[in-house]
């Protein structure tokens, strides 16, 4: 497990009150709340960067007409083999 360090942050009073209310509701500490919030934000940012890289790669090298036709053909083949079709 990594080392835990203490930090100090400044918040508007209204935000602090909202956080404290949420912590009471969840039964968790402020530290736990902010740790979870930071982890969630960083995870969302990593996911968004991955999507951006994917879209940029697709723009640089889009599928060919042949690849699209093959994907449709394979999809139709797979779907017709399903028991509900």
Tab-separated table of C-alpha atoms in Angstrom:
chain	number	residue	atom	x	y	z
A	1	UNK	CA	0.000	0.000	0.000
A	2	UNK	CA	1.279	3.490	-0.778
A	3	UNK	CA	2.166	6.061	1.826
A	4	UNK	CA	-0.646	8.367	2.903
A	5	UNK	CA	0.098	12.065	3.298
A	6	UNK	CA	-1.950	14.878	4.774
A	7	UNK	CA	-2.799	17.989	2.788
A	8	UNK	CA	-4.792	21.141	3.407
A	9	UNK	CA	-7.352	22.452	0.931
A	10	UNK	CA	-9.531	25.528	0.823
A	11	UNK	CA	-13.220	25.271	-0.051
A	12	UNK	CA	-16.136	27.658	-0.192
A	13	UNK	CA	-18.226	27.252	2.983
A	14	UNK	CA	-21.291	26.058	1.081
A	15	UNK	CA	-19.300	23.288	-0.595
A	16	UNK	CA	-17.797	22.169	2.700
A	17	UNK	CA	-21.269	21.982	4.272
A	18	UNK	CA	-22.540	19.934	1.333
A	19	UNK	CA	-19.560	17.574	1.601
A	20	UNK	CA	-19.995	17.164	5.344
A	21	UNK	CA	-23.693	16.375	4.857
A	22	UNK	CA	-22.846	13.777	2.230
A	23	UNK	CA	-20.199	12.263	4.509
A	24	UNK	CA	-22.744	11.929	7.319
A	25	UNK	CA	-25.236	10.326	4.948
A	26	UNK	CA	-22.658	7.842	3.684
A	27	UNK	CA	-21.026	7.296	7.050
A	28	UNK	CA	-17.557	8.106	5.777
A	29	UNK	CA	-14.796	10.550	6.603
A	30	UNK	CA	-14.010	13.710	4.694
A	31	UNK	CA	-10.666	12.166	3.771
A	32	UNK	CA	-12.420	9.130	2.359
A	33	UNK	CA	-14.882	11.302	0.478
A	34	UNK	CA	-12.188	13.448	-1.143
A	35	UNK	CA	-10.002	10.419	-1.898
A	36	UNK	CA	-12.923	8.740	-3.660
A	37	UNK	CA	-13.814	11.962	-5.498
A	38	UNK	CA	-10.222	12.428	-6.697
A	39	UNK	CA	-9.966	8.795	-7.812
A	40	UNK	CA	-13.267	9.091	-9.681
A	41	UNK	CA	-12.248	12.318	-11.430
A	42	UNK	CA	-8.854	10.925	-12.453
A	43	UNK	CA	-10.492	7.746	-13.737
A	44	UNK	CA	-12.968	9.748	-15.824
A	45	UNK	CA	-10.157	11.874	-17.246
A	46	UNK	CA	-8.126	8.775	-18.204
A	47	UNK	CA	-11.183	7.262	-19.886
A	48	UNK	CA	-11.879	10.484	-21.777
A	49	UNK	CA	-8.267	10.679	-22.955
A	50	UNK	CA	-8.500	7.088	-24.202
A	51	UNK	CA	-11.674	7.904	-26.150
A	52	UNK	CA	-10.032	11.004	-27.611
A	53	UNK	CA	-6.993	8.954	-28.710
A	54	UNK	CA	-9.283	6.324	-30.241
A	55	UNK	CA	-11.307	8.904	-32.180
A	56	UNK	CA	-8.150	10.640	-33.386
A	57	UNK	CA	-6.686	7.318	-34.518
A	58	UNK	CA	-9.904	6.480	-36.335
A	59	UNK	CA	-9.871	9.869	-38.060
A	60	UNK	CA	-6.303	9.306	-39.163
A	61	UNK	CA	-7.018	5.770	-40.422
A	62	UNK	CA	-10.742	5.133	-40.913
A	63	UNK	CA	-12.149	1.759	-41.915
A	64	UNK	CA	-12.103	0.938	-45.596
A	65	UNK	CA	-15.272	0.106	-47.516
A	66	UNK	CA	-14.078	-3.506	-47.655
A	67	UNK	CA	-13.657	-3.667	-43.862
A	68	UNK	CA	-17.138	-2.250	-43.332
A	69	UNK	CA	-18.680	-4.753	-45.761
A	70	UNK	CA	-16.866	-7.647	-44.044
A	71	UNK	CA	-18.024	-6.482	-40.594
A	72	UNK	CA	-21.653	-6.400	-41.829
A	73	UNK	CA	-21.305	-9.857	-43.373
A	74	UNK	CA	-19.762	-11.371	-40.253
A	75	UNK	CA	-22.347	-9.699	-38.021
A	76	UNK	CA	-25.196	-11.071	-40.102
A	77	UNK	CA	-23.637	-14.554	-40.035
A	78	UNK	CA	-23.205	-14.532	-36.263
A	79	UNK	CA	-26.708	-13.208	-35.627
A	80	UNK	CA	-28.355	-15.854	-37.791
A	81	UNK	CA	-26.659	-18.518	-35.674
A	82	UNK	CA	-28.229	-17.243	-32.461
A	83	UNK	CA	-31.109	-19.376	-31.107
A	84	UNK	CA	-33.492	-16.392	-30.977
A	85	UNK	CA	-33.122	-15.478	-34.660
